[in-house]
Coordinates of C-alpha atoms and ligand atoms in Angstrom, one line a residue:
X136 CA 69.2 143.8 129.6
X137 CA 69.3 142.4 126.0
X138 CA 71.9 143.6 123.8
X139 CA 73.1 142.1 120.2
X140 CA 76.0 143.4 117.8
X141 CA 77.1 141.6 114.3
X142 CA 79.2 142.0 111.5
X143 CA 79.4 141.7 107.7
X144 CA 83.0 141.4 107.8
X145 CA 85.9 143.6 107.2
X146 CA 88.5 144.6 104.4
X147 CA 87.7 146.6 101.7
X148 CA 83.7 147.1 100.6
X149 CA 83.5 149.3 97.4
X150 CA 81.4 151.9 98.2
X151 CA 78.7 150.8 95.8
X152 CA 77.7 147.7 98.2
X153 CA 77.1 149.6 101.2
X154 CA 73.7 149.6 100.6
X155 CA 73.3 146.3 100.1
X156 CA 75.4 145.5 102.9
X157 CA 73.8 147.8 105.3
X158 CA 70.2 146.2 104.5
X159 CA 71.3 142.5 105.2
X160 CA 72.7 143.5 108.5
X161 CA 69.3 145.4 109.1
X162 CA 67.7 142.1 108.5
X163 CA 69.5 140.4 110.5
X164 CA 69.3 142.4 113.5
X165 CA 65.8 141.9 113.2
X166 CA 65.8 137.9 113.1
X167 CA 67.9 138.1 116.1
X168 CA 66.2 140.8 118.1
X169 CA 63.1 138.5 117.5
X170 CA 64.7 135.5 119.2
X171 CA 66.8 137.3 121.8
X172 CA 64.8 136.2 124.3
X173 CA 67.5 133.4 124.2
X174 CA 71.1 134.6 123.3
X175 CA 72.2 131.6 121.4
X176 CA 69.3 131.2 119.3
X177 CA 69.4 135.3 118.6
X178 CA 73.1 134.6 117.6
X179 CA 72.4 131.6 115.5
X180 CA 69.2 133.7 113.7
X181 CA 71.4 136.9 113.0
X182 CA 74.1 134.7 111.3
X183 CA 71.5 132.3 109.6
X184 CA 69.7 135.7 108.0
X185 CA 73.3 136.6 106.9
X186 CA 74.0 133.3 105.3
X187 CA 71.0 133.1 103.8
X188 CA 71.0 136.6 102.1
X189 CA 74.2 135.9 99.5
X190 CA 75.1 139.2 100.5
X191 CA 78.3 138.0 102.7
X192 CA 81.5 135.8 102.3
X193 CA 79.1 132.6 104.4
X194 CA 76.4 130.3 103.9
X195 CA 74.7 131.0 100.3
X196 CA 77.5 134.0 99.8
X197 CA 79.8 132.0 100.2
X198 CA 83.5 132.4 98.1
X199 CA 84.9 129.2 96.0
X200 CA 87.6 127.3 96.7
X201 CA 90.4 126.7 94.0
X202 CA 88.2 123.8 93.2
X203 CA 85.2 126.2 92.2
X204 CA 83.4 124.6 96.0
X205 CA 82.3 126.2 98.4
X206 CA 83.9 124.7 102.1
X207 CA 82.5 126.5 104.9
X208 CA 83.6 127.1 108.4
X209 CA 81.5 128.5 111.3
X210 CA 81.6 127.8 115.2
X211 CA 79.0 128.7 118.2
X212 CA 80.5 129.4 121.9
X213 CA 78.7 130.1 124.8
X214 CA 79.3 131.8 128.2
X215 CA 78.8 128.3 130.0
X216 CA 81.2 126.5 127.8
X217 CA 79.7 125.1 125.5
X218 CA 81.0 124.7 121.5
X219 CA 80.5 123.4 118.5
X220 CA 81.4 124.3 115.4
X221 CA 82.1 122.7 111.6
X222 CA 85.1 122.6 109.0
X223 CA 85.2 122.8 105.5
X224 CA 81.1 121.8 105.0
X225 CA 79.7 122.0 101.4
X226 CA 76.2 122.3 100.0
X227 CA 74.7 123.9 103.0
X228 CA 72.5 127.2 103.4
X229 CA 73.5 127.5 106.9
X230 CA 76.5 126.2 108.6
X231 CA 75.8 127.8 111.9
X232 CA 72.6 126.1 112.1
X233 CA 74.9 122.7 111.4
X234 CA 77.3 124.1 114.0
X235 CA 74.7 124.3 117.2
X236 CA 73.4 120.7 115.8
X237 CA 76.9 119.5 116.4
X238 CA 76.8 121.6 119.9
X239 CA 73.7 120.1 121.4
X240 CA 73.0 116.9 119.4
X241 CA 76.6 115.0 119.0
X242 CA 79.2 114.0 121.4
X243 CA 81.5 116.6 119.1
X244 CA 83.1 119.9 119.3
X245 CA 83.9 120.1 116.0
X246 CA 83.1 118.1 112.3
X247 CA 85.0 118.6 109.6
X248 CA 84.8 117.7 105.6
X249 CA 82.4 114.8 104.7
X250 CA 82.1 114.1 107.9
X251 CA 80.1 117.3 108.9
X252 CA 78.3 116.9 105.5
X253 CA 76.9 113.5 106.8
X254 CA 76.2 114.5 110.4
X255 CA 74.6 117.6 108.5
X256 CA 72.3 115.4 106.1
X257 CA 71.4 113.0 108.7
X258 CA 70.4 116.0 110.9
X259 CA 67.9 116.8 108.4
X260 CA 69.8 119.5 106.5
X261 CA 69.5 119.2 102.9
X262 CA 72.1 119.7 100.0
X263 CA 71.9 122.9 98.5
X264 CA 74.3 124.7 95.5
X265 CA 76.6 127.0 96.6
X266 CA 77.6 129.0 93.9
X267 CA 76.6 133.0 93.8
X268 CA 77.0 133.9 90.3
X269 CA 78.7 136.9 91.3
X270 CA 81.3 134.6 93.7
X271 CA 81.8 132.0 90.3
X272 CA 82.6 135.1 88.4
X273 CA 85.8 136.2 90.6
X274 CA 86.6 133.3 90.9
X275 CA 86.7 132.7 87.4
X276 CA 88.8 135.4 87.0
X277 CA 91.2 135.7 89.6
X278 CA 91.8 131.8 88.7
X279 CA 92.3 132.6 84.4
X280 CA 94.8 135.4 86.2
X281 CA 96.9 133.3 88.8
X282 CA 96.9 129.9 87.9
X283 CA 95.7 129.7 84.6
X284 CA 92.9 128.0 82.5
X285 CA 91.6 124.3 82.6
X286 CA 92.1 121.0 84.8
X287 CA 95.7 121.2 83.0
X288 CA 97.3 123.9 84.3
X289 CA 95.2 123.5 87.9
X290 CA 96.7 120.1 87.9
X291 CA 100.1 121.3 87.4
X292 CA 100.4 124.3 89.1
X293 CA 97.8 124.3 92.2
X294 CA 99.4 121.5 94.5
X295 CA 103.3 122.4 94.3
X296 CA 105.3 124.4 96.7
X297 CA 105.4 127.2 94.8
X298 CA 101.2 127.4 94.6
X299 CA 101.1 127.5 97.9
X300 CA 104.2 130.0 98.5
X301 CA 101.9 132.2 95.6
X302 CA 98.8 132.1 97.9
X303 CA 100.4 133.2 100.8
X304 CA 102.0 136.0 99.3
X305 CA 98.1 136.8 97.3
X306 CA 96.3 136.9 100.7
X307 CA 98.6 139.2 102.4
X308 CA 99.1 141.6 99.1
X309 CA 95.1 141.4 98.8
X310 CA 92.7 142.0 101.8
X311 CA 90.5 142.5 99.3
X312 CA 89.9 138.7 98.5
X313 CA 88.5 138.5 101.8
X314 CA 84.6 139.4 101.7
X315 CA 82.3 139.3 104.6
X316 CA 82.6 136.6 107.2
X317 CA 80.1 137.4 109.5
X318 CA 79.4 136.8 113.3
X319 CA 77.4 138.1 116.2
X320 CA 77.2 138.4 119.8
X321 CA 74.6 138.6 121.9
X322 CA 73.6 138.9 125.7
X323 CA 69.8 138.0 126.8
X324 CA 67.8 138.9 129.5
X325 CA 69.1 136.3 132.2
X326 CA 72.4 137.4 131.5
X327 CA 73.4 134.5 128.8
X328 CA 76.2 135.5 126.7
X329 CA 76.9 133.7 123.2
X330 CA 79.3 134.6 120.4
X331 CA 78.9 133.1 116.8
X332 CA 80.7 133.4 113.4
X333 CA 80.4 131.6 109.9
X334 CA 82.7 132.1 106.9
X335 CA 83.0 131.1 103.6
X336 CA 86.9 131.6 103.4
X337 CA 89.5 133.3 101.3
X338 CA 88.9 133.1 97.0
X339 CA 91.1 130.0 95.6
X340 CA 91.6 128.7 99.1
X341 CA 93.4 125.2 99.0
X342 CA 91.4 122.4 99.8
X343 CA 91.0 121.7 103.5
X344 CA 92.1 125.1 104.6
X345 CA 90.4 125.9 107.8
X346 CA 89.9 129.5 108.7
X347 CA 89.9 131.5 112.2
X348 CA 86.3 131.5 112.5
X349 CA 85.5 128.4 113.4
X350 CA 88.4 128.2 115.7
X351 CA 87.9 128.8 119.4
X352 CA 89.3 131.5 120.9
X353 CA 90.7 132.9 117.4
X354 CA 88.2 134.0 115.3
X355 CA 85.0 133.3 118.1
X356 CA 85.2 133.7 121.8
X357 CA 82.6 133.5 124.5
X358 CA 83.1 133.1 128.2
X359 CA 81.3 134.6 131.6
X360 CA 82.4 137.8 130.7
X361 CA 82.4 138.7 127.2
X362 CA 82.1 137.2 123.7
X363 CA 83.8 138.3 120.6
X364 CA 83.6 137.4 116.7
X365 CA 86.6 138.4 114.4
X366 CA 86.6 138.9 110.4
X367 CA 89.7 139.5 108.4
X368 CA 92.9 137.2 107.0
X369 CA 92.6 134.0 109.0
X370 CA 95.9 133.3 109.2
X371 CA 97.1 136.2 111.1
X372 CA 94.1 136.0 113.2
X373 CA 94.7 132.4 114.1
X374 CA 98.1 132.9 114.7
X375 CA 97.6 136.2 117.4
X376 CA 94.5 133.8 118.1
X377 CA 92.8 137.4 118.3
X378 CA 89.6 137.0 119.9
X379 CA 91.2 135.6 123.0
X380 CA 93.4 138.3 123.3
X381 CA 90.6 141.2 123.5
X382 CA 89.3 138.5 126.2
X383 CA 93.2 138.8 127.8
X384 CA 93.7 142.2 127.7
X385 CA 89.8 143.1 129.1
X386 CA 91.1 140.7 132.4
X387 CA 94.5 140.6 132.5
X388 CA 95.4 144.6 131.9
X389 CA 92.2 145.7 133.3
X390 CA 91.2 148.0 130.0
X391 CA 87.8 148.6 129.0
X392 CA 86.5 147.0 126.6
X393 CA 87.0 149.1 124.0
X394 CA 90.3 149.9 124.9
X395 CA 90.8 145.9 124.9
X396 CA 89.5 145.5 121.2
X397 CA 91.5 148.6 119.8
X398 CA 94.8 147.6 121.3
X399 CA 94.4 143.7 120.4
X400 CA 93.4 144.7 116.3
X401 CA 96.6 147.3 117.0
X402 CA 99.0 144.5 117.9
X403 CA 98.1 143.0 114.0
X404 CA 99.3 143.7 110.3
X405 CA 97.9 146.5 109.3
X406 CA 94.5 146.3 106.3
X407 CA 94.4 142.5 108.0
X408 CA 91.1 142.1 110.5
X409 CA 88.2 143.7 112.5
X410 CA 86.5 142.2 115.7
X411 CA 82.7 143.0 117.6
X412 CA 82.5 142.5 121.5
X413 CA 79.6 142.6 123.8
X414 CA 80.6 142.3 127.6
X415 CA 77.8 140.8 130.4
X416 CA 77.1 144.6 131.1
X417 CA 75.9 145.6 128.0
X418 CA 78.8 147.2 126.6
X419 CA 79.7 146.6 123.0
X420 CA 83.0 147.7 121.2
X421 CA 84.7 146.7 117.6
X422 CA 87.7 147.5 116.3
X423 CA 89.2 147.4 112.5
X424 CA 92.8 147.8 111.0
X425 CA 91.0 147.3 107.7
X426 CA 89.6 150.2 105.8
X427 CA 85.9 149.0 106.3
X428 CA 84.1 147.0 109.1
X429 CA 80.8 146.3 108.7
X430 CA 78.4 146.9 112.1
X431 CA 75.4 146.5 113.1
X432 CA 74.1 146.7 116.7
X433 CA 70.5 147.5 118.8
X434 CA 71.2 150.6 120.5
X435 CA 70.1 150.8 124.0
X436 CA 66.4 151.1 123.7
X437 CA 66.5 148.1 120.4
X438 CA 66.0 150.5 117.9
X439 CA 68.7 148.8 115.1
X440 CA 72.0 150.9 114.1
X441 CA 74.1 149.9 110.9
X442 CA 77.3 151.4 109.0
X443 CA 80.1 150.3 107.4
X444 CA 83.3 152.3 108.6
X445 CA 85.0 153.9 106.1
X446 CA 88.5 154.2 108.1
X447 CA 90.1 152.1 110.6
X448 CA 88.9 152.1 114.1
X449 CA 92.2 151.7 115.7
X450 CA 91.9 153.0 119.3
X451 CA 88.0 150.4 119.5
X452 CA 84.9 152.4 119.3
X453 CA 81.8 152.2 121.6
X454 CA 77.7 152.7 121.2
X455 CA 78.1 155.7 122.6
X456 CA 81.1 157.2 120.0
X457 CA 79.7 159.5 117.5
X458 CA 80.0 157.0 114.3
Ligands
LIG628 N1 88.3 135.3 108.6 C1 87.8 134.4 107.7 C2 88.8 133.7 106.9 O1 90.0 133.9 107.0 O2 88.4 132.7 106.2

């Protein structure tokens, strides 16, 4: 049985990108139904199309940091136990690819900053500008609106208590700021199970912030029964550490897996996150208290099935519901 489910991300996607949003997860079902031979490499394909398509808030897509950078998070679990991941990388197309690098060829769970940027260099990765017109633009404006214009005002306003009591209270008034991280899970023919997800963060981040997604069991989760990948306002996911819980509640309380997704998102702020999950029998589920929740999925037989939900799936939704 081979079975693969992704996400575009969660939040609020104006109705005049669901097209675009709906193709890039098309393609990337396709990159990873071609290597699904192999679960991790299908879940490292899917996300690396997705980075690579500008379309989402990761790799090429990625947002801007108040520093007009791109610092990008993603992390790779599999059902044996394996991880790697990276924090805060710049310059680089695809941070998942960086991540399974630091998986398999360093002694590392996890780089971070320059330090990722060197292991990624010296793993043959090269430097590439991250800066999506569209991305430079918001964040030229939301910036000229909130802190104000020029290295002065940055300078005075950006690393005070206040700044950082303003940002808090900006990424819990505006899900909207939050764009596409995207992830995938997938489940291979011998049974392998392996859960990515890659993100380029929240608008006018702070330097250094590091988001759920490349977090272990909070915004990516993979053991011998299921994997997950979550999407949505880091900081609430981190602290519910979210993805674990669906992997609680599935064991713990017994529920489906569906049921387990639903009531984990339920247990959350409200307009705050969305989660995929894919068990080792083939059953996939996600779950949004967001308006929209991007999801793309092979259906039984492979033949590839996308949307974007236009209302929250609170109770977790299946394959098989009528969506
Ligand atoms: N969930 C992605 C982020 O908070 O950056």
């Amino acid at each position: 049985m081979q079975r693969l489910i992704l996400h575009g991300g969660a939040g609020n996607i104006p109705e005049s990108r669901f097209p675009e949003v709906e193709r890039g997860l098309r393609e990337a079902l396709a990159a990873g139904q071609a290597r699904l031979s192999h679960a991790l490499d299908a879940v490292e394909a899917a996300i690396a199309s997705m980075e690579s398509s500008g379309i989402y808030d990761a790799g090429l897509g990625s947002v801007l940091n108040l520093y007009g950078r791109a610092e990008m998070d993603a992390l790779l679990m599999t059902d044996d136990g394996r991880v790697g991941g990276v924090i805060g990388l710049p310059r680089t197309e695809n941070p998942i690819r960086v991540a399974r690098a630091v998986m398999e060829s360093s002694p590392h769970v996890l780089l971070s900053g320059r330090g990722a940027e060197r292991f990624a260099r010296a793993m043959g990765f090269p430097p590439v500008k991250v800066r999506a017109p569209r991305r430079f633009q918001v964040y030229e404006e939301l910036k000229a609106r909130l802190v104000g214009k020029g290295t002065e005002a940055e300078g005075r306003r950006a690393y005070t208590p206040a700044w950082f009591e303003e940002l808090r209270r900006l990424v819990e008034a505006h899900p909207e700021l939050l764009h596409g991280t995207v992830g995938a899970v997938a489940l291979d023919e011998k049974g392998r199970l392996a859960a990515g997800t890659s993100t380029g963060g929240i608008t006018l981040k702070l330097e250094g912030r590091v988001s759920d997604s490349c977090l272990p069991g909070c915004g990516t989760h993979a053991d011998r029964r299921l994997g997950v990948s979550c999407t949505g306002t880091g900081e609430v996911i981190v602290r519910h550490q979210l993805a674990q819980q669906v992997a609680r509640r599935a064991e713990e309380r017994g529920l489906a897996l569906d049921r387990a997704a639903g009531s984990a998102v339920r247990s959350l702020p409200r307009g705050t996150a969305g989660l995929i999950a894919l068990d080792r029998k083939g059953r996939y589920a996600w779950a949004h208290n967001t308006r929209n929740l991007a999801v793309g999925l092979l259906a039984p037989r492979g033949e590839p099935v996308v949307r974007v939900a236009r209302a929250p799936t609170l109770r977790g939704a299946t394959d098989r519901s009528s969506w």
